[in-house]
CSV table of C-alpha atoms in Angstrom, one decimal:
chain,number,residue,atom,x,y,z
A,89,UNK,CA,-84.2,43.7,21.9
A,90,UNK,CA,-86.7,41.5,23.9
A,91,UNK,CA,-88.5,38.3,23.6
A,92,UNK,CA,-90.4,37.7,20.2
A,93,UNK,CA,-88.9,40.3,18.2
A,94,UNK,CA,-88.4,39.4,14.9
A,95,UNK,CA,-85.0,40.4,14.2
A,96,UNK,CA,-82.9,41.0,10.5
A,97,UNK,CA,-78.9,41.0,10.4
A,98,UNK,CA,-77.4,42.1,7.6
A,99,UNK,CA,-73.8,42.3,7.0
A,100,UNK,CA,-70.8,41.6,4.8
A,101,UNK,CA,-68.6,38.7,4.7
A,102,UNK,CA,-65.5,38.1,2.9
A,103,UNK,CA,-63.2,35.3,3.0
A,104,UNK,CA,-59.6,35.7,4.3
A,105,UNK,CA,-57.3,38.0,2.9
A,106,UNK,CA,-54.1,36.6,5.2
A,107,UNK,CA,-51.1,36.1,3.3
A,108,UNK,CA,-50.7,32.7,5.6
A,109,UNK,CA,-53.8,31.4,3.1
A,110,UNK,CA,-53.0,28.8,0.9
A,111,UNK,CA,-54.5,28.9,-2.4
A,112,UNK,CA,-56.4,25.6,-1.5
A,113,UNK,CA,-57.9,27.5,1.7
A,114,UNK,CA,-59.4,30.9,-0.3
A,115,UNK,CA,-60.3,29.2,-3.9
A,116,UNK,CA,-64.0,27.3,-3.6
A,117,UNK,CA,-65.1,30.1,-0.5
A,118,UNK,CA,-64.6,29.5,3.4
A,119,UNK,CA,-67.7,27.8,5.4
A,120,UNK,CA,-69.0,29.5,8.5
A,121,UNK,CA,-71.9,29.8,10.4
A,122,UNK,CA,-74.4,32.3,12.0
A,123,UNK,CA,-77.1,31.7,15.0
A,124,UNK,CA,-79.3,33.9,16.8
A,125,UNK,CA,-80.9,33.3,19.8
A,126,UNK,CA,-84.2,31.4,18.8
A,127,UNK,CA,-83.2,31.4,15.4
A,128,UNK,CA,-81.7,28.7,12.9
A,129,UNK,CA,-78.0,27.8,12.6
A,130,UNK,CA,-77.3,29.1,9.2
A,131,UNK,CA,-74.7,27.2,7.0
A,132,UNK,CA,-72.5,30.1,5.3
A,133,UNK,CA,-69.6,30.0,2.6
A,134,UNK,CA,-68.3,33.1,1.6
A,135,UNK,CA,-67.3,34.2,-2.2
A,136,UNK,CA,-64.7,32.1,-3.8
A,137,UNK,CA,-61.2,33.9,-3.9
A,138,UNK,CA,-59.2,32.1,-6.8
A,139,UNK,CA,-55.9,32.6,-8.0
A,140,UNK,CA,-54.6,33.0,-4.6
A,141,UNK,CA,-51.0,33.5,-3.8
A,142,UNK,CA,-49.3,32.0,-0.7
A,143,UNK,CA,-47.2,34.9,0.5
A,144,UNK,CA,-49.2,37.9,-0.7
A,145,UNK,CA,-52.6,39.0,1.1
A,146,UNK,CA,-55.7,38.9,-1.1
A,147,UNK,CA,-58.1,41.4,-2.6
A,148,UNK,CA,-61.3,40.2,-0.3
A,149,UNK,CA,-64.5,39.3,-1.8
A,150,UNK,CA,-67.0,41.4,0.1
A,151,UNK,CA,-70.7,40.0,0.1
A,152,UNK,CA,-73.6,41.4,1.5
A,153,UNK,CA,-75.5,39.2,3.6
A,154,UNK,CA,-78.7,38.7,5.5
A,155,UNK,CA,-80.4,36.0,8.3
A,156,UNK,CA,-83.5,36.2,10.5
A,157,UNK,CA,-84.3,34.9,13.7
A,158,UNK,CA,-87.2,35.5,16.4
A,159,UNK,CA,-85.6,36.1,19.7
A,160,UNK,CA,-86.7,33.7,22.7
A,161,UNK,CA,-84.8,35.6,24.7
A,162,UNK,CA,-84.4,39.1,25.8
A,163,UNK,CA,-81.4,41.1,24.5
A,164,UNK,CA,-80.4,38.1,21.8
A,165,UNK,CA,-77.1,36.5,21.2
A,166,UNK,CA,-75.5,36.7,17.2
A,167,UNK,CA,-72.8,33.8,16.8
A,168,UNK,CA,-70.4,33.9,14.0
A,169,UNK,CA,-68.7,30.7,14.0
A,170,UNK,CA,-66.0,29.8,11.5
A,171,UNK,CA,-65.6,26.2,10.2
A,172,UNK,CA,-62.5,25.9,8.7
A,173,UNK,CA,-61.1,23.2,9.9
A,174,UNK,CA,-57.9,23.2,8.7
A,175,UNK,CA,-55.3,23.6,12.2
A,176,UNK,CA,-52.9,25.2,10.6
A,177,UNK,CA,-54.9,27.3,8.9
A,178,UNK,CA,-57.8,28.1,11.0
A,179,UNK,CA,-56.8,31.6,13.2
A,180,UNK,CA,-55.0,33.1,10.5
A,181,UNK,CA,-57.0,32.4,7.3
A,182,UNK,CA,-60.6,32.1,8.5
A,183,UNK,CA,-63.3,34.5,6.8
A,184,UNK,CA,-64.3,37.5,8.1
A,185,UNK,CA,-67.6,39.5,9.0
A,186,UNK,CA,-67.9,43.1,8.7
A,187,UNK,CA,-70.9,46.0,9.2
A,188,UNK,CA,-72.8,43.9,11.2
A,189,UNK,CA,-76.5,45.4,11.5
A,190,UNK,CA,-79.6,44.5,13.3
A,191,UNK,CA,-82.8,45.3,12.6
A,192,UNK,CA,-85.8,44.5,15.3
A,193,UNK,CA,-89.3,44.7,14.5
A,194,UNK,CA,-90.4,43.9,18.2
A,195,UNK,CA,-93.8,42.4,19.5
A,196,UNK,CA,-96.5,45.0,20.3
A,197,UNK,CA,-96.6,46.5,24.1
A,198,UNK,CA,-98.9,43.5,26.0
A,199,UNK,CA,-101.2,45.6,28.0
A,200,UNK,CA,-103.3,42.8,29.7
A,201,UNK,CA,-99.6,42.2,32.3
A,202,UNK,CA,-100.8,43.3,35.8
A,203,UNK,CA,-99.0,46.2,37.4
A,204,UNK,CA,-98.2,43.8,40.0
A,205,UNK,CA,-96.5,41.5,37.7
A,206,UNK,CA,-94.2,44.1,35.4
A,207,UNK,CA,-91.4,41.3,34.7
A,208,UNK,CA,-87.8,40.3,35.7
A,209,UNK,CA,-85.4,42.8,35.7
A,210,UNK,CA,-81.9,42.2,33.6
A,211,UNK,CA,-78.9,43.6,34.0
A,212,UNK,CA,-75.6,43.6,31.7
A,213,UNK,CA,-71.9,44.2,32.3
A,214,UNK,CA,-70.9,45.4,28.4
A,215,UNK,CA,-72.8,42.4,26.5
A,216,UNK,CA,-72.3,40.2,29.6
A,217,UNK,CA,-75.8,39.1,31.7
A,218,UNK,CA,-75.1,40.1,35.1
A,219,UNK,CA,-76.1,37.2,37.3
A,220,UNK,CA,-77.7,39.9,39.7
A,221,UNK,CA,-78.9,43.6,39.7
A,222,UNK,CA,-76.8,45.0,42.5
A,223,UNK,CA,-73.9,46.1,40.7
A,224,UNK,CA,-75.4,47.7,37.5
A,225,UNK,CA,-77.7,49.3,40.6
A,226,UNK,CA,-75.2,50.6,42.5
A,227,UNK,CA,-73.3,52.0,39.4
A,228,UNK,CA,-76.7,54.4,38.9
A,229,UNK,CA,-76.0,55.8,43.0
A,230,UNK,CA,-75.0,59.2,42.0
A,231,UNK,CA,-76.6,62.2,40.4
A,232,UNK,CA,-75.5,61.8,36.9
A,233,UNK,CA,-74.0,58.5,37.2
A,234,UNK,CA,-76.7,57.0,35.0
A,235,UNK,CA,-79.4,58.0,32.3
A,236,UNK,CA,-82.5,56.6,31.6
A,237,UNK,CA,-83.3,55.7,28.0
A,238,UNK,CA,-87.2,54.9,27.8
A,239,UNK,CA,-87.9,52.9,25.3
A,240,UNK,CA,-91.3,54.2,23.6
A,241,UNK,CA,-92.1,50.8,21.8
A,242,UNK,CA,-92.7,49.7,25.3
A,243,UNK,CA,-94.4,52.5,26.9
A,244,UNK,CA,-98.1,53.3,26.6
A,245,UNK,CA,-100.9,54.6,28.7
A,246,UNK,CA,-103.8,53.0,30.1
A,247,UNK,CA,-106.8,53.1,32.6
A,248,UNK,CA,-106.4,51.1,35.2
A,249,UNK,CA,-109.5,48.3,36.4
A,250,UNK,CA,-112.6,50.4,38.1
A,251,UNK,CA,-112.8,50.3,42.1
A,252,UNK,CA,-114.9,51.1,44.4
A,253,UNK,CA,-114.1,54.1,46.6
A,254,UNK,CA,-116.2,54.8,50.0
A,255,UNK,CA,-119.1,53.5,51.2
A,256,UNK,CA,-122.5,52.0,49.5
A,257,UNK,CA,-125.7,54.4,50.3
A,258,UNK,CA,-128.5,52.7,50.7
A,259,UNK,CA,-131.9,53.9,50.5
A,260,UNK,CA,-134.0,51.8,52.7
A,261,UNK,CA,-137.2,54.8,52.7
A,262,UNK,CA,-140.1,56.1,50.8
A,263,UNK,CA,-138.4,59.5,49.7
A,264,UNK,CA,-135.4,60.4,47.5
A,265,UNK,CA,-132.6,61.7,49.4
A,266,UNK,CA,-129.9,64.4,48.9
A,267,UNK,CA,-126.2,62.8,50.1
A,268,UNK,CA,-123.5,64.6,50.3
A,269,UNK,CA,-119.9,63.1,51.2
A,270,UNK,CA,-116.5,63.6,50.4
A,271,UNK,CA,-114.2,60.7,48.7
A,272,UNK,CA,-110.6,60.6,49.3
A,273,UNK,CA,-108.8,58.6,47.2
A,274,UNK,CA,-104.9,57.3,46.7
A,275,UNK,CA,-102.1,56.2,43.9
A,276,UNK,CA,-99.1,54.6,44.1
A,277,UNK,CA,-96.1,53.2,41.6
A,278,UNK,CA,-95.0,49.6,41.0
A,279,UNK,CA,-91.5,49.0,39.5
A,280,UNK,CA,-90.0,45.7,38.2
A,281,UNK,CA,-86.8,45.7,39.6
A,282,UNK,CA,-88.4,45.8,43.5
A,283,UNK,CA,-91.0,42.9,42.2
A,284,UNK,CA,-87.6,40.5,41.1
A,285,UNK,CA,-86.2,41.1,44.3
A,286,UNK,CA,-89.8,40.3,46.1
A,287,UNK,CA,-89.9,37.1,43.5
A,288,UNK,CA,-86.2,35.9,44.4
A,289,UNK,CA,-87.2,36.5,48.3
A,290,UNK,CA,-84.6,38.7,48.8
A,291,UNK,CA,-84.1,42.1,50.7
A,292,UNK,CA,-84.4,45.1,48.5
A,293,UNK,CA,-80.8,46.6,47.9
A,294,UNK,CA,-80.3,50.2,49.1
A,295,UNK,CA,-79.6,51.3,45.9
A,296,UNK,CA,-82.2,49.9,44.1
A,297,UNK,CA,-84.8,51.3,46.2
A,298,UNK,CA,-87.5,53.6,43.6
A,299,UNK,CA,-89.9,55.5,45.7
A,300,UNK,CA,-93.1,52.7,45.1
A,301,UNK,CA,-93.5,51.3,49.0
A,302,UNK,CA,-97.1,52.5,48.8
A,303,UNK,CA,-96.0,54.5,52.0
A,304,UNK,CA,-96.2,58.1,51.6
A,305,UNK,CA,-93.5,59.5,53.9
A,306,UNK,CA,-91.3,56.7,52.9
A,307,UNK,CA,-91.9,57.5,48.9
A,308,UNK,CA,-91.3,60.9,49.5
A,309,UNK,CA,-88.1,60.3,51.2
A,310,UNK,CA,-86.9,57.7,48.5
A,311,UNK,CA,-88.1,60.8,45.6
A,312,UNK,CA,-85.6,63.0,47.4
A,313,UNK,CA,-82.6,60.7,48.3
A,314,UNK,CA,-82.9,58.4,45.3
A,315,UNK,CA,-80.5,59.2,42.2
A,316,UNK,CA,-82.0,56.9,40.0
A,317,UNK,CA,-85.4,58.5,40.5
A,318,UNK,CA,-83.8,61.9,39.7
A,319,UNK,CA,-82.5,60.2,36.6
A,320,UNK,CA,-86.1,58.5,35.2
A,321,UNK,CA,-88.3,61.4,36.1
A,322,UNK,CA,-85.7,64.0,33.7
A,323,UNK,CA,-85.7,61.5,30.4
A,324,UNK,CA,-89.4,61.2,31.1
A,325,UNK,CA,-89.8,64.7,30.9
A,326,UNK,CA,-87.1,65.5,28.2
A,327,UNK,CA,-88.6,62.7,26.2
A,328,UNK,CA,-92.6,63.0,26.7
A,329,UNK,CA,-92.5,66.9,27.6
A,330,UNK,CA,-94.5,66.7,30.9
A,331,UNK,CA,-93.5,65.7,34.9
A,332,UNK,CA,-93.4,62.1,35.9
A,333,UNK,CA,-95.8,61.3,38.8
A,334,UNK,CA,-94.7,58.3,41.4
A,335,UNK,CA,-98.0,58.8,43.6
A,336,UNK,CA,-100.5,60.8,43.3
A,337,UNK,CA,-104.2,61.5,45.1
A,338,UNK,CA,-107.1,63.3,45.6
A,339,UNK,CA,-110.3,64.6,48.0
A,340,UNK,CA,-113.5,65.5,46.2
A,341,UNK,CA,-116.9,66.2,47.1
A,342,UNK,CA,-119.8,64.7,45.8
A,343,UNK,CA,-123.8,65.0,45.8
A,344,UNK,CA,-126.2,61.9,45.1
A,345,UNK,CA,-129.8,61.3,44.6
A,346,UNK,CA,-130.7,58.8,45.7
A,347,UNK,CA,-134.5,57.4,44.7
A,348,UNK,CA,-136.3,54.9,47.3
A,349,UNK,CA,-135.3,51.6,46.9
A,350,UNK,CA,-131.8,52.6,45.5
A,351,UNK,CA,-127.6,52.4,46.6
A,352,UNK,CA,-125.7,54.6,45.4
A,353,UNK,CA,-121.9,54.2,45.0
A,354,UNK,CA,-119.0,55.9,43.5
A,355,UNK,CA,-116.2,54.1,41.2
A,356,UNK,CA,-113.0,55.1,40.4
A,357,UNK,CA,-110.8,54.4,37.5
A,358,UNK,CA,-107.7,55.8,37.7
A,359,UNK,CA,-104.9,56.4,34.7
A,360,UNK,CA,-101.7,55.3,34.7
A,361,UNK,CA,-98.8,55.3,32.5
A,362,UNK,CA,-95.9,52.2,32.1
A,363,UNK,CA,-92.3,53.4,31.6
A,364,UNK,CA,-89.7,50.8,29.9
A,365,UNK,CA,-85.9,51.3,29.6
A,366,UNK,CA,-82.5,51.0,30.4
A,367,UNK,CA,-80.6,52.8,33.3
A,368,UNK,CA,-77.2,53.2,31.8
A,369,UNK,CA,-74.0,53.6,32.9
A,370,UNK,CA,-71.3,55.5,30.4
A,371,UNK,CA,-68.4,54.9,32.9
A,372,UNK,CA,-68.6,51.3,34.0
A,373,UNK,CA,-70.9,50.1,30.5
A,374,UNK,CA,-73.9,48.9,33.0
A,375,UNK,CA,-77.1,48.4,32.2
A,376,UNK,CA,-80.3,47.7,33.5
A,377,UNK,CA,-83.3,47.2,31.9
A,378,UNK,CA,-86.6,48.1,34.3
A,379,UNK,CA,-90.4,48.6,34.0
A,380,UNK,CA,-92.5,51.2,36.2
A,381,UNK,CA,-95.9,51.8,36.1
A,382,UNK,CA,-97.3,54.9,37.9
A,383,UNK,CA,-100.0,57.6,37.9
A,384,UNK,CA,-100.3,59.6,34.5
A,385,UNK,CA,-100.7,63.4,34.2
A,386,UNK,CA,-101.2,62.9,30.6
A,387,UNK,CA,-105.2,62.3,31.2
A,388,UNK,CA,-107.8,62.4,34.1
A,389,UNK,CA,-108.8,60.2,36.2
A,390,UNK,CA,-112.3,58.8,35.8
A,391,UNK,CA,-114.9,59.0,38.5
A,392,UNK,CA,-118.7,57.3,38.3
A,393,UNK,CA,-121.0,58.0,40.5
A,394,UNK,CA,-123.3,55.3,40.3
A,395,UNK,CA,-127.2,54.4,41.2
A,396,UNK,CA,-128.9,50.8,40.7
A,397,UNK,CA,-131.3,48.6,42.5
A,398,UNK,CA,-130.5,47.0,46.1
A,399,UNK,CA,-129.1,43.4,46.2
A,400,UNK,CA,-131.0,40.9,48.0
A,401,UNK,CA,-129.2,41.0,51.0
A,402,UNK,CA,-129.7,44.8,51.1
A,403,UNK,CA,-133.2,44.2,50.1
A,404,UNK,CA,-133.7,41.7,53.3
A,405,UNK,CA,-131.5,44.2,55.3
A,406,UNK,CA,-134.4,47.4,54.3
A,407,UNK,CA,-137.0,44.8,55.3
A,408,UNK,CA,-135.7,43.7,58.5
A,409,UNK,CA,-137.9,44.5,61.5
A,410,UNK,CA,-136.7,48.0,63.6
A,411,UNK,CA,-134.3,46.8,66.6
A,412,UNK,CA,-136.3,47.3,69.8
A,413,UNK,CA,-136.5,45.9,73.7
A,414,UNK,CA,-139.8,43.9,74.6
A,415,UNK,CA,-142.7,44.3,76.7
A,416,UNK,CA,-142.7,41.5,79.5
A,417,UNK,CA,-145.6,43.2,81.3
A,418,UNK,CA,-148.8,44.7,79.8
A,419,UNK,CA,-148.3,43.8,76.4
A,420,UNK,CA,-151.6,43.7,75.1
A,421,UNK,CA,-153.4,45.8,77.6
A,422,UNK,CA,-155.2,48.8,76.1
A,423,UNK,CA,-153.9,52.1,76.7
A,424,UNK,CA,-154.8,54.2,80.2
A,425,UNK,CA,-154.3,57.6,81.9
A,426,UNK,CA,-150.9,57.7,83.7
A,427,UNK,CA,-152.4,59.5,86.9
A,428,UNK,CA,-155.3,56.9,87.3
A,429,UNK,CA,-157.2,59.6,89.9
A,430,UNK,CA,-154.4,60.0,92.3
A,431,UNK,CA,-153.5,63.4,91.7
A,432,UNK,CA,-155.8,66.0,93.2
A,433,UNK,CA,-157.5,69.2,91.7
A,434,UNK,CA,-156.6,72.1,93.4
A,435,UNK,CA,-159.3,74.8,94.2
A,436,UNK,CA,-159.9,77.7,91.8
A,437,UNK,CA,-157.6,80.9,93.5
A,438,UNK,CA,-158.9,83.6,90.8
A,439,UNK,CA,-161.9,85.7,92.3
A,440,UNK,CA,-165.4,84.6,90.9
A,441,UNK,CA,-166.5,87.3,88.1
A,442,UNK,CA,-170.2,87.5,89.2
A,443,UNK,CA,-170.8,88.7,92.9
A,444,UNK,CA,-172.3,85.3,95.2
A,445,UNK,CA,-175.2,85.0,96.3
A,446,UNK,CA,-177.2,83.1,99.1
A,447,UNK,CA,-180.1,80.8,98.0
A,448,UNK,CA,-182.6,79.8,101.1
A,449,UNK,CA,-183.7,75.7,100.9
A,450,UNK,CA,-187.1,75.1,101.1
């Protein structure tokens, strides 16, 4: 059960049937009360048992009960608390509680928590909080050691906040363009129980270690050596009947048009899927209660390739003059002939077409 759930116990509750009870203890019902975590302390008497002999055990006077709470706390506490106060009394002849049932009608998943910010994990001994994770952790290192329960209440799947992936293309001339480029673009998992070691400033137990470092080689290495791992991806998949992804990526190729006085960039808003359960231990009764939030299979990805008009800056950028050196020396001079008459013409070496001929002066 976690925080906020609206929880209803029922049981039964009867009061002593001890033949130590006096008839004085049994006859008007025996007080008691009952507390949950968040909840009211609830004054209790049980059925009257008149008649009562001292030396022969009673009948019982079953009852069937019920009390509500809200839980301010994650996995709840249920008190039973006797007050009789009578000390000579009070162990043998105090009433009793029987078929003890709880009912939990929990908050809705909160899909506005950040991937980065997935909770504390908890872990229990029996129904014991552990004061830290490393032991219910450590019982999980082994193949089978542990299974993971997922808890579908809890588990829901979502697209993620739009980013930008590769470069703005700005269109700074007087003709559409035809871009072409390729995008190349990355997931990775997030996991509560390495964020509550990051929160508590500690190093990251061995054990605990789920393949979500960001770092490829290192998540791939963790996906192989990793029992507990192993042990979330099969309930996943025997649960939800489809692989569980820890990373994922992707390399695509894409064409843009791009009209004068445009950008053009491409967004990318990936799907993801959160896990929540319980690692559990059926030879030392651990626990360990953990969120994970990874790539989903179960839907694409979404990709927009966008258009839109330039921001200022890229306006002011487009209208910036062309980078170039200047002129110290004949700057505003007119244009002339690079040769200016140095150059000589050379004599004509093809023979003349029309035969010559001599002309006298007068």
């Amino acid at each position: 059960m976690r925080t906020g759930s609206r929880v209803t116990v029922t049981y039964e509750d009867s009061p002593a049937v001890s033949k130590d009870c006096a008839p004085g203890d049994v006859d008007a019902g025996q007080p008691y009360t009952v507390h949950g975590s968040g909840g009211p302390v609830q004054a209790m008497t049980t059925a009257p048992d008149p008649g009562r002999t001292k030396g022969k055990p009673g009948p019982g006077r079953w009852t069937k009960r019920t009390y509500e709470f809200t839980a301010d706390e994650n996995e709840p506490l249920l008190t039973f608390t006797s007050k009789v106060t009578s000390t000579l009394t009070q162990v043998p002849c105090s009433p009793m509680v029987t078929r003890v049932r709880a009912d939990e009608v929990p908050l809705p998943a909160d899909k506005t928590i950040d991937k980065y910010a997935l909770g504390t994990a908890e872990a229990y001994k029996d129904n014991e909080r552990e004061a830290w994770l490393h032991n219910a952790a450590a019982a999980c290192n082994g193949e089978n050691a542990c299974t993971f329960q997922p808890d579908p209440r809890g588990s829901f799947r979502y697209y993620d906040k739009s980013r930008v992936i590769g470069e703005a293309f700005v269109n700074c001339t007087r003709n559409a363009l035809d871009h072409s480029r390729t995008l190349s673009y990355t997931e990775r998992g997030h996991d509560s129980i390495s964020q509550t070691y990051a929160a508590a400033n500690l190093r990251l137990d061995e054990v605990a270690r789920l393949p979500t470092t960001g770092d490829r080689t290192e998540d791939k290495k963790r996906l192989a050596a990793r029992p507990m791992a192993a042990q979330l991806a099969l309930a996943y998949e025997t649960a939800w009947q489809r692989p569980f992804q820890w990373f994922s990526s992707d390399q695509r190729t894409v064409v843009e048009r791009i009209q004068p006085g445009e950008v053009s960039w491409v967004e990318m808003q990936p799907s993801r899927e959160r896990v929540e359960g319980w690692f559990v231990s059926g030879k030392d009764d651990y626990r360990l209660h953990a969120v994970i939030d990874a790539p989903s299979r179960a839907v694409p990805d979404r990709i927009f390739q966008r258009t839109g008009p330039m921001a200022e800056a890229e306006k002011q950028r487009c209208a910036a003059a062309r980078p170039m050196t200047t002129t110290p020396v004949g700057s505003d001079a007119p244009a002339a002939s690079a040769d200016k008459g140095l150059l000589e013409i050379s004599p004509p070496t093809a023979p003349s077409v029309r035969p010559a001929r001599s002309i006298p002066l007068p």
